[in-house]
């Protein structure tokens, strides 16, 4: 019993480390886009964002789909069966890597034509080299995670992202100093992702090569069974992480061409670049929901295995309550401060309405991510996949007509409509199979009060600050930081004063210990 408790403690420590590394990676992924856009402009940002979904899908499916699925399959088997699974997985991954490489190398002209920009061909071909690293990275991460070496995986993830970000920003700097084109900047930026993955491969290999390997014989029946399980698990585990990237992929094939119906090519590129500014806002806005989703799956699966259903239910309710409160705060807060924030980060205030609609995705994703994670933890893996497919199909159908009619505002609407459908369907499945009435009247009342208080204080702050006139970007910085500070403090004060989340429950979120202490201090002053 004591050994099991120690093993679980080590597992949770490793999972926490991996979650922290994932958050660092996601923060870096959101932040580096700002200096990149500042150096290459909206047109240059458009170029990189057109091919980024291909990069993201390969990286996410490899690291959070195949690797996690493989680790689960290996952890559930004895050593002899593990050898068989390892060999089958290696063969499948090599075949998949070569297939992706061929599709992107040979199909690049066709894909670029579908996107409406043939100058993207070299960028797509550069992405293909990333596909060749799917097999080694997924296999090594899967085995190391099954063996509990999550520290190695966390280290490789962070190093990979640092290398990628450094080369992406350096490629943008080349444009401003050497007169290269924005497409050249995009090509080098893509190679930054390849370089990052190569460094990650080496980091993993240094540890992985020390473990002994054997070549078992493999039957056809075993091959078919492992293939089916690996594909199904990898897709289900990475589905929620892939949904944003799939929506971006739809945008890559539709938005630019739809804008070109009424605009020049140059103006369409610029508008698509403005539209793509919404991505880093959304990525930062869903950080809490992402961290909770990563942490909740192993915990719920552990409780389910031990038949501790009461613990599962309380963990489920807490996860949703925390995700929703931060999702609402991030969405409303960004909506309010977007005009000065847009100027501060991107130099001018174009596309505010489109971006405000775009960031509504934050609150929807803050519901989708934890609910999907809980359903997966309880074994309901098929429902989310079907629902996500329906959402992507809807997004694909409505993006072009809405964009032709309303420009980038219509493109933003198409994403929100698609995610709204997904949210409704996920909620229906969740209520039917897991639990009803997670958010009580008191919770909703406190959340509404906190949101209203934040709106009033931020609007008051923004109305008073223009009295001091500064340089436009400096003025935007003052307005942004002042309103974020006032609004965040106002929202948090109401949430803590009325104990929307109990002290011990705060420990599930980053800086939760400090929030719990602050809540106790505020409570004593009542």
Coordinates of C-alpha atoms in Angstrom, one line a residue:
X1 CA 0.0 0.0 0.0
X2 CA 2.8 2.3 1.0
X3 CA 4.7 1.5 -2.2
X4 CA 1.6 2.2 -4.3
X5 CA 1.2 5.6 -2.6
X6 CA 4.8 6.4 -3.2
X7 CA 4.5 5.5 -6.9
X8 CA 1.4 7.6 -7.2
X9 CA 3.2 10.5 -5.6
X10 CA 6.1 10.2 -8.0
X11 CA 3.7 10.0 -10.9
X12 CA 1.9 13.1 -9.9
X13 CA 5.2 14.9 -9.4
X14 CA 6.3 13.9 -12.9
X15 CA 2.9 14.9 -14.3
X16 CA 3.1 18.3 -12.6
X17 CA 6.6 18.9 -14.0
X18 CA 5.3 18.0 -17.5
X19 CA 2.3 20.3 -17.1
X20 CA 4.6 23.2 -16.1
X21 CA 6.8 22.5 -19.1
X22 CA 3.8 22.5 -21.3
X23 CA 2.6 25.8 -19.9
X24 CA 6.1 27.4 -20.5
X25 CA 6.0 26.1 -24.1
X26 CA 2.5 27.5 -24.7
X27 CA 3.4 30.9 -23.2
X28 CA 6.5 31.1 -25.4
X29 CA 4.4 30.0 -28.4
X30 CA 2.0 32.9 -27.8
X31 CA 4.5 35.6 -26.9
X32 CA 7.0 35.2 -29.8
X33 CA 4.4 36.1 -32.4
X34 CA 4.3 39.7 -31.1
X35 CA 7.9 40.6 -31.9
X36 CA 7.7 38.6 -35.1
X37 CA 4.7 40.6 -36.3
X38 CA 6.4 43.8 -35.3
X39 CA 9.4 43.1 -37.4
X40 CA 7.7 41.6 -40.5
X41 CA 4.4 43.4 -40.4
X42 CA 0.9 42.0 -40.9
X43 CA 1.7 40.7 -44.4
X44 CA 4.7 38.8 -43.0
X45 CA 2.7 37.5 -40.1
X46 CA 0.1 36.2 -42.6
X47 CA 2.8 34.2 -44.5
X48 CA 4.0 32.4 -41.3
X49 CA 0.4 31.8 -40.0
X50 CA -0.6 30.2 -43.3
X51 CA 1.7 27.3 -42.7
X52 CA 1.8 27.3 -38.9
X53 CA -1.2 24.9 -38.6
X54 CA 0.8 22.2 -40.4
X55 CA 3.7 22.6 -37.9
X56 CA 1.4 22.7 -34.9
X57 CA -0.6 19.6 -35.9
X58 CA 2.6 17.6 -36.4
X59 CA 4.1 18.7 -33.1
X60 CA 0.9 18.3 -31.0
X61 CA -0.1 15.0 -32.5
X62 CA 3.5 13.7 -32.0
X63 CA 4.0 14.9 -28.5
X64 CA 0.5 14.9 -26.9
X65 CA -1.2 12.3 -29.1
X66 CA 1.0 9.4 -30.2
X67 CA 3.6 9.8 -27.4
X68 CA 0.9 9.8 -24.6
X69 CA -1.0 6.9 -26.3
X70 CA 2.1 4.9 -26.6
X71 CA 3.1 5.5 -23.0
X72 CA -0.4 4.3 -21.8
X73 CA -0.1 1.2 -24.0
X74 CA 3.3 0.3 -22.7
X75 CA 2.5 1.0 -19.1
X76 CA -0.5 -1.4 -19.2
X77 CA 1.6 -4.4 -20.5
X78 CA 4.3 -6.7 -19.3
X79 CA 7.9 -6.5 -20.7
X80 CA 7.5 -9.1 -23.5
X81 CA 4.3 -7.4 -24.8
X82 CA 6.0 -4.0 -24.5
X83 CA 8.7 -5.1 -26.9
X84 CA 6.0 -6.1 -29.4
X85 CA 4.1 -2.9 -29.0
X86 CA 7.4 -0.9 -29.3
X87 CA 8.4 -2.5 -32.6
X88 CA 4.9 -2.2 -34.1
X89 CA 4.7 1.4 -33.1
X90 CA 8.1 2.1 -34.6
X91 CA 7.1 0.6 -38.0
X92 CA 3.8 2.5 -38.0
X93 CA 5.4 5.8 -37.1
X94 CA 8.1 5.4 -39.7
X95 CA 5.5 4.7 -42.4
X96 CA 3.4 7.7 -41.1
X97 CA 6.5 10.0 -41.1
X98 CA 7.4 9.1 -44.7
X99 CA 3.7 9.5 -45.8
X100 CA 3.5 13.0 -44.3
X101 CA 6.8 13.9 -45.8
X102 CA 5.7 12.8 -49.3
X103 CA 2.4 14.6 -49.0
X104 CA 4.0 17.9 -48.1
X105 CA 6.9 17.6 -50.5
X106 CA 5.0 16.5 -53.6
X107 CA 1.7 18.1 -52.7
X108 CA 3.0 21.5 -51.7
X109 CA 2.1 23.2 -55.1
X110 CA -1.4 21.8 -54.9
X111 CA -1.8 22.8 -51.2
X112 CA -0.4 26.3 -51.9
X113 CA -2.8 26.7 -54.9
X114 CA -5.8 25.7 -52.6
X115 CA -4.6 28.4 -50.2
X116 CA -4.4 30.9 -53.1
X117 CA -0.7 31.7 -52.7
X118 CA 1.9 29.7 -54.7
X119 CA 4.7 31.5 -53.0
X120 CA 4.0 29.3 -49.9
X121 CA 5.4 26.2 -51.7
X122 CA 8.9 26.5 -50.3
X123 CA 7.5 27.0 -46.8
X124 CA 5.3 23.9 -47.0
X125 CA 8.3 21.8 -48.3
X126 CA 10.3 23.0 -45.3
X127 CA 7.6 21.8 -43.0
X128 CA 7.9 18.3 -44.5
X129 CA 11.3 17.8 -42.9
X130 CA 9.5 18.1 -39.5
X131 CA 7.4 15.2 -40.4
X132 CA 10.5 12.9 -40.6
X133 CA 11.1 13.5 -36.9
X134 CA 7.6 12.2 -35.9
X135 CA 8.8 8.6 -35.4
X136 CA 11.9 9.1 -33.2
X137 CA 10.3 11.8 -31.0
X138 CA 7.0 10.0 -30.5
X139 CA 8.7 6.7 -29.7
X140 CA 11.2 8.0 -27.3
X141 CA 8.7 10.3 -25.5
X142 CA 6.2 7.4 -25.2
X143 CA 8.7 5.0 -23.7
X144 CA 10.3 7.5 -21.4
X145 CA 6.9 8.6 -20.1
X146 CA 5.9 5.0 -19.6
X147 CA 9.1 4.6 -17.5
X148 CA 8.3 7.7 -15.5
X149 CA 11.0 9.8 -17.0
X150 CA 8.8 12.9 -17.4
X151 CA 11.7 15.2 -16.4
X152 CA 13.5 14.3 -19.6
X153 CA 10.4 15.0 -21.7
X154 CA 9.8 18.3 -19.9
X155 CA 13.4 19.3 -20.5
X156 CA 13.2 18.4 -24.2
X157 CA 9.9 20.3 -24.7
X158 CA 11.2 23.5 -23.2
X159 CA 14.6 23.3 -25.1
X160 CA 12.8 22.6 -28.3
X161 CA 10.5 25.7 -27.9
X162 CA 13.4 28.0 -27.0
X163 CA 15.4 27.0 -30.1
X164 CA 12.3 27.4 -32.2
X165 CA 11.5 30.8 -30.8
X166 CA 15.1 32.0 -31.1
X167 CA 15.3 31.1 -34.8
X168 CA 11.8 32.4 -35.7
X169 CA 12.7 35.9 -34.2
X170 CA 16.2 35.8 -35.8
X171 CA 14.6 35.1 -39.2
X172 CA 12.3 38.1 -38.8
X173 CA 15.3 40.3 -37.8
X174 CA 17.0 39.2 -41.1
X175 CA 14.1 40.8 -43.0
X176 CA 14.6 44.1 -41.4
X177 CA 18.4 44.2 -41.7
X178 CA 19.2 42.4 -45.0
X179 CA 16.3 43.2 -47.2
X180 CA 15.0 39.6 -47.5
X181 CA 11.4 39.1 -48.5
X182 CA 8.6 38.1 -46.0
X183 CA 8.5 34.7 -47.6
X184 CA 12.2 34.2 -46.9
X185 CA 11.5 35.1 -43.3
X186 CA 8.7 32.5 -43.3
X187 CA 11.0 29.8 -44.7
X188 CA 13.7 30.4 -42.1
X189 CA 11.0 30.5 -39.3
X190 CA 9.7 27.1 -40.4
X191 CA 13.3 25.7 -40.3
X192 CA 13.4 27.0 -36.7
X193 CA 10.7 24.4 -35.9
X194 CA 12.8 21.7 -37.6
X195 CA 15.9 22.8 -35.7
X196 CA 14.0 22.8 -32.4
X197 CA 12.7 19.2 -33.0
X198 CA 16.2 18.1 -33.9
X199 CA 17.6 19.4 -30.6
X200 CA 14.7 17.7 -28.8
X201 CA 15.5 14.4 -30.5
X202 CA 19.1 14.6 -29.4
X203 CA 18.1 15.5 -25.8
X204 CA 15.7 12.5 -25.6
X205 CA 18.2 10.2 -27.3
X206 CA 20.9 10.8 -24.7
X207 CA 18.7 9.1 -22.1
X208 CA 16.8 6.7 -24.3
X209 CA 19.9 5.0 -25.8
X210 CA 20.9 3.7 -22.4
X211 CA 17.9 1.4 -22.1
X212 CA 18.3 -2.1 -23.6
X213 CA 16.2 -3.0 -26.7
X214 CA 15.3 -6.4 -28.2
X215 CA 13.7 -7.4 -31.5
X216 CA 10.7 -9.7 -30.9
X217 CA 8.7 -11.6 -33.6
X218 CA 5.4 -10.0 -34.5
X219 CA 2.2 -11.7 -35.7
X220 CA -0.3 -10.1 -38.1
X221 CA -3.0 -10.1 -35.5
X222 CA -0.8 -8.3 -33.0
X223 CA 0.1 -5.7 -35.6
X224 CA -3.5 -5.0 -36.5
X225 CA -4.6 -4.7 -32.8
X226 CA -1.8 -2.4 -31.8
X227 CA -2.3 -0.2 -34.9
X228 CA -6.0 0.3 -34.2
X229 CA -5.4 1.0 -30.5
X230 CA -2.5 3.5 -31.2
X231 CA -4.4 5.4 -33.9
X232 CA -7.6 5.6 -31.8
X233 CA -5.9 6.6 -28.6
X234 CA -3.5 9.2 -30.2
X235 CA -6.4 10.9 -31.9
X236 CA -8.7 11.0 -28.8
X237 CA -5.9 12.2 -26.5
X238 CA -4.8 15.0 -28.8
X239 CA -8.3 16.0 -30.1
X240 CA -8.9 18.9 -27.8
X241 CA -5.4 20.3 -28.3
X242 CA -5.8 19.9 -32.1
X243 CA -9.2 21.7 -32.4
X244 CA -7.7 25.2 -32.5
X245 CA -5.1 24.1 -35.0
X246 CA -7.7 22.5 -37.2
X247 CA -9.8 25.7 -37.1
X248 CA -6.6 27.6 -38.1
X249 CA -6.0 25.1 -40.9
X250 CA -9.5 25.8 -42.2
X251 CA -8.7 29.6 -42.1
X252 CA -5.5 29.0 -44.1
X253 CA -7.5 27.5 -46.9
X254 CA -10.5 29.9 -46.8
X255 CA -10.0 33.3 -45.3
X256 CA -7.3 34.8 -47.6
X257 CA -9.1 33.6 -50.7
X258 CA -12.5 34.9 -49.4
X259 CA -11.0 38.3 -48.6
X260 CA -9.5 38.4 -52.2
X261 CA -13.0 38.5 -53.6
X262 CA -13.4 42.2 -52.7
X263 CA -9.8 43.2 -51.8
X264 CA -6.4 43.3 -53.6
X265 CA -3.9 40.6 -52.8
X266 CA -1.7 42.9 -50.7
X267 CA -4.7 44.1 -48.7
X268 CA -6.0 40.6 -48.2
X269 CA -2.6 39.5 -46.8
X270 CA -2.6 42.5 -44.4
X271 CA -6.2 41.8 -43.2
X272 CA -5.4 38.1 -42.7
X273 CA -2.4 39.1 -40.7
X274 CA -4.6 41.4 -38.5
X275 CA -7.1 38.5 -38.1
X276 CA -4.3 36.2 -37.0
X277 CA -3.4 38.5 -34.1
X278 CA -6.2 36.8 -32.2
X279 CA -4.3 33.6 -31.9
X280 CA -1.8 34.7 -29.1
X281 CA -4.7 36.3 -27.2
X282 CA -6.6 33.1 -27.2
X283 CA -3.6 31.0 -26.3
X284 CA -2.8 33.1 -23.3
X285 CA -6.4 33.3 -22.3
X286 CA -6.9 29.5 -22.1
X287 CA -3.7 28.8 -20.1
X288 CA -5.6 27.9 -16.9
X289 CA -8.0 25.6 -18.8
X290 CA -5.1 24.0 -20.5
X291 CA -3.2 23.3 -17.3
X292 CA -6.3 21.9 -15.6
X293 CA -7.0 19.7 -18.6
X294 CA -3.5 18.3 -18.5
X295 CA -3.6 17.6 -14.8
X296 CA -7.1 16.2 -14.5
X297 CA -7.0 13.2 -16.8
X298 CA -4.5 11.1 -14.8
X299 CA -6.1 12.1 -11.5
X300 CA -9.6 11.1 -12.6
X301 CA -8.4 7.9 -14.3
X302 CA -6.6 7.0 -11.0
X303 CA -9.7 7.6 -8.9
X304 CA -11.9 5.7 -11.3
X305 CA -9.5 2.7 -11.2
X306 CA -9.8 2.7 -7.3
X307 CA -13.6 3.2 -7.5
X308 CA -13.3 6.4 -5.5
X309 CA -16.3 7.9 -7.3
X310 CA -17.0 10.6 -4.7
X311 CA -13.4 11.9 -5.2
X312 CA -14.0 11.8 -9.0
X313 CA -17.2 13.9 -8.7
X314 CA -15.7 16.5 -6.4
X315 CA -12.6 16.8 -8.7
X316 CA -14.8 17.1 -11.7
X317 CA -16.9 19.9 -10.3
X318 CA -13.9 21.8 -9.0
X319 CA -12.1 21.7 -12.3
X320 CA -15.1 23.1 -14.2
X321 CA -15.7 25.8 -11.6
X322 CA -12.0 27.0 -11.8
X323 CA -11.8 26.8 -15.6
X324 CA -15.0 28.8 -16.1
X325 CA -14.1 31.6 -13.6
X326 CA -10.7 32.1 -15.3
X327 CA -12.2 31.8 -18.8
X328 CA -14.8 34.4 -18.1
X329 CA -12.3 36.7 -16.5
X330 CA -9.8 36.4 -19.4
X331 CA -12.6 36.9 -22.1
X332 CA -14.2 39.9 -20.5
X333 CA -10.9 41.4 -19.5
X334 CA -9.4 41.1 -23.0
X335 CA -12.6 42.4 -24.6
X336 CA -12.4 45.6 -22.4
X337 CA -8.6 46.3 -22.8
X338 CA -8.3 45.2 -26.4
X339 CA -8.1 48.7 -28.0
X340 CA -5.0 49.9 -26.1
X341 CA -3.6 46.3 -26.0
X342 CA -3.8 46.1 -29.8
X343 CA -1.8 49.4 -30.1
X344 CA 0.7 48.3 -27.5
X345 CA 1.5 45.0 -29.0
X346 CA 0.9 45.5 -32.7
X347 CA 1.4 49.3 -33.2
X348 CA -2.1 50.2 -34.5
X349 CA -5.7 49.6 -33.5
X350 CA -7.2 47.9 -36.7
X351 CA -9.6 45.0 -36.6
X352 CA -10.8 45.5 -33.0
X353 CA -14.3 44.2 -33.6
X354 CA -13.0 41.1 -35.4
X355 CA -10.5 40.5 -32.6
X356 CA -13.1 41.0 -29.9
X357 CA -15.4 38.4 -31.5
X358 CA -12.3 36.2 -32.0
X359 CA -11.4 36.2 -28.2
X360 CA -14.9 34.9 -27.3
X361 CA -13.3 31.5 -28.1
X362 CA -11.6 31.7 -24.8
X363 CA -14.6 31.2 -22.6
X364 CA -15.9 28.4 -25.0
X365 CA -12.5 26.6 -24.9
X366 CA -12.4 27.0 -21.1
X367 CA -15.5 24.9 -21.0
X368 CA -14.5 22.5 -23.8
X369 CA -11.0 21.6 -22.6
X370 CA -11.8 20.4 -19.1
X371 CA -15.1 18.7 -20.0
X372 CA -13.3 16.8 -22.8
X373 CA -10.5 15.8 -20.4
X374 CA -13.0 14.6 -17.8
X375 CA -14.8 12.5 -20.4
X376 CA -11.5 11.0 -21.5
X377 CA -10.6 10.3 -17.9
X378 CA -13.8 8.4 -17.4
X379 CA -13.4 6.4 -20.7
X380 CA -15.7 8.3 -23.0
X381 CA -13.2 9.0 -25.8
X382 CA -15.5 8.6 -28.9
X383 CA -18.0 11.4 -28.2
X384 CA -15.5 14.3 -28.2
X385 CA -13.9 13.1 -31.5
X386 CA -17.3 12.9 -33.2
X387 CA -18.3 16.3 -31.8
X388 CA -15.0 18.0 -32.9
X389 CA -15.4 16.6 -36.4
X390 CA -18.9 18.1 -36.6
X391 CA -17.5 21.4 -35.4
X392 CA -14.7 21.5 -37.9
X393 CA -17.1 20.6 -40.8
X394 CA -19.4 23.4 -39.8
X395 CA -16.5 25.9 -39.6
X396 CA -15.3 24.7 -43.1
X397 CA -18.8 25.3 -44.6
X398 CA -19.5 28.7 -43.1
X399 CA -16.1 30.5 -43.1
X400 CA -16.0 31.4 -46.8
X401 CA -19.5 32.9 -47.2
X402 CA -19.2 34.8 -43.8
X403 CA -15.8 36.2 -44.8
X404 CA -16.9 37.3 -48.2
X405 CA -19.9 39.0 -46.6
X406 CA -18.3 40.5 -43.5
X407 CA -14.5 40.3 -44.0
X408 CA -12.4 39.2 -41.0
X409 CA -15.4 39.9 -38.7
X410 CA -17.2 37.0 -40.5
X411 CA -14.1 34.8 -40.2
X412 CA -14.1 35.4 -36.4
X413 CA -17.8 34.7 -36.3
X414 CA -17.3 31.3 -38.1
X415 CA -14.9 30.2 -35.4
X416 CA -17.1 31.2 -32.6
X417 CA -20.2 29.6 -34.2
X418 CA -18.2 26.3 -34.7
X419 CA -16.9 26.3 -31.1
X420 CA -20.4 27.2 -29.7
X421 CA -21.8 24.1 -31.4
X422 CA -19.0 22.0 -30.0
X423 CA -19.6 23.4 -26.5
X424 CA -23.3 22.7 -26.6
X425 CA -22.8 19.1 -27.8
X426 CA -20.1 18.4 -25.2
X427 CA -22.4 19.8 -22.4
X428 CA -25.2 17.5 -23.5
X429 CA -22.9 14.4 -23.5
X430 CA -21.4 15.5 -20.1
X431 CA -24.8 16.0 -18.5
X432 CA -26.0 12.7 -19.7
X433 CA -23.0 10.6 -18.8
X434 CA -21.1 12.3 -16.0
X435 CA -22.9 14.9 -13.8
X436 CA -25.6 17.5 -13.8
X437 CA -25.8 21.0 -12.2
X438 CA -22.1 21.6 -11.7
X439 CA -22.5 25.4 -11.4
X440 CA -24.9 26.4 -8.7
X441 CA -26.9 29.6 -8.4
X442 CA -24.5 31.0 -5.8
X443 CA -21.5 30.4 -8.1
X444 CA -23.2 32.1 -11.0
X445 CA -24.3 35.0 -8.8
X446 CA -20.8 35.7 -7.5
X447 CA -19.3 35.3 -11.0
X448 CA -21.8 37.8 -12.4
X449 CA -21.0 40.3 -9.6
X450 CA -17.3 39.9 -10.1
X451 CA -17.6 40.4 -13.8
X452 CA -19.8 43.4 -13.5
X453 CA -17.5 45.0 -10.9
X454 CA -14.5 44.4 -13.3
X455 CA -16.4 46.0 -16.2
X456 CA -17.2 49.1 -14.2
X457 CA -13.7 49.6 -12.7
X458 CA -12.0 49.1 -16.1
X459 CA -14.3 51.4 -18.0
X460 CA -13.8 54.0 -15.3
X461 CA -10.0 53.7 -15.5
X462 CA -10.0 53.9 -19.3
X463 CA -12.2 57.0 -19.2
X464 CA -9.9 58.8 -16.7
X465 CA -6.5 58.0 -18.2
X466 CA -6.8 60.0 -21.5
X467 CA -6.5 63.1 -19.3
X468 CA -2.7 62.5 -19.5
X469 CA -1.6 62.7 -23.2
X470 CA 1.6 60.7 -24.1
X471 CA 3.1 59.1 -27.3
X472 CA 0.5 56.7 -28.8
X473 CA 2.2 53.5 -27.9
X474 CA 3.3 54.7 -24.5
X475 CA -0.2 55.9 -23.8
X476 CA -1.5 52.4 -24.8
X477 CA 1.0 50.8 -22.4
X478 CA -0.2 53.0 -19.5
X479 CA -3.9 52.3 -20.3
X480 CA -3.3 48.6 -20.7
X481 CA -1.3 48.0 -17.5
X482 CA -3.5 50.3 -15.4
X483 CA -6.8 48.7 -16.6
X484 CA -5.5 45.2 -16.3
X485 CA -4.3 45.8 -12.8
X486 CA -7.5 47.5 -11.7
X487 CA -9.8 45.0 -13.5
X488 CA -7.9 42.0 -12.3
X489 CA -7.8 43.2 -8.7
X490 CA -11.5 44.0 -8.8
X491 CA -12.5 40.7 -10.2
X492 CA -10.3 38.7 -7.8
X493 CA -11.4 40.7 -4.8
X494 CA -15.1 39.7 -5.3
X495 CA -14.1 36.1 -6.0
X496 CA -12.0 35.8 -2.9
X497 CA -14.2 37.8 -0.6
X498 CA -17.2 35.6 -1.2
X499 CA -15.1 32.3 -1.3
X500 CA -16.2 31.3 -4.7
X501 CA -13.4 28.7 -4.5
X502 CA -12.4 27.3 -1.2
X503 CA -8.9 27.8 0.2
X504 CA -7.7 24.2 -0.3
X505 CA -9.2 24.1 -3.8
X506 CA -7.0 27.0 -5.1
X507 CA -4.0 24.6 -4.9
X508 CA -5.0 23.2 -8.3
X509 CA -4.1 26.3 -10.2
X510 CA -0.7 28.1 -10.7
X511 CA 0.0 30.5 -7.7
X512 CA -2.9 28.8 -5.9
X513 CA -1.1 28.8 -2.6
X514 CA -0.8 32.6 -2.7
X515 CA -4.4 33.0 -3.7
X516 CA -5.5 30.8 -0.8
X517 CA -3.5 32.9 1.7
X518 CA -4.9 36.1 0.2
X519 CA -8.5 34.7 0.5
X520 CA -7.9 34.0 4.2
X521 CA -6.6 37.5 4.8
X522 CA -9.6 39.1 3.0
X523 CA -12.0 36.8 4.9
X524 CA -10.6 38.0 8.3
X525 CA -11.2 41.6 7.4
X526 CA -14.9 41.1 6.7

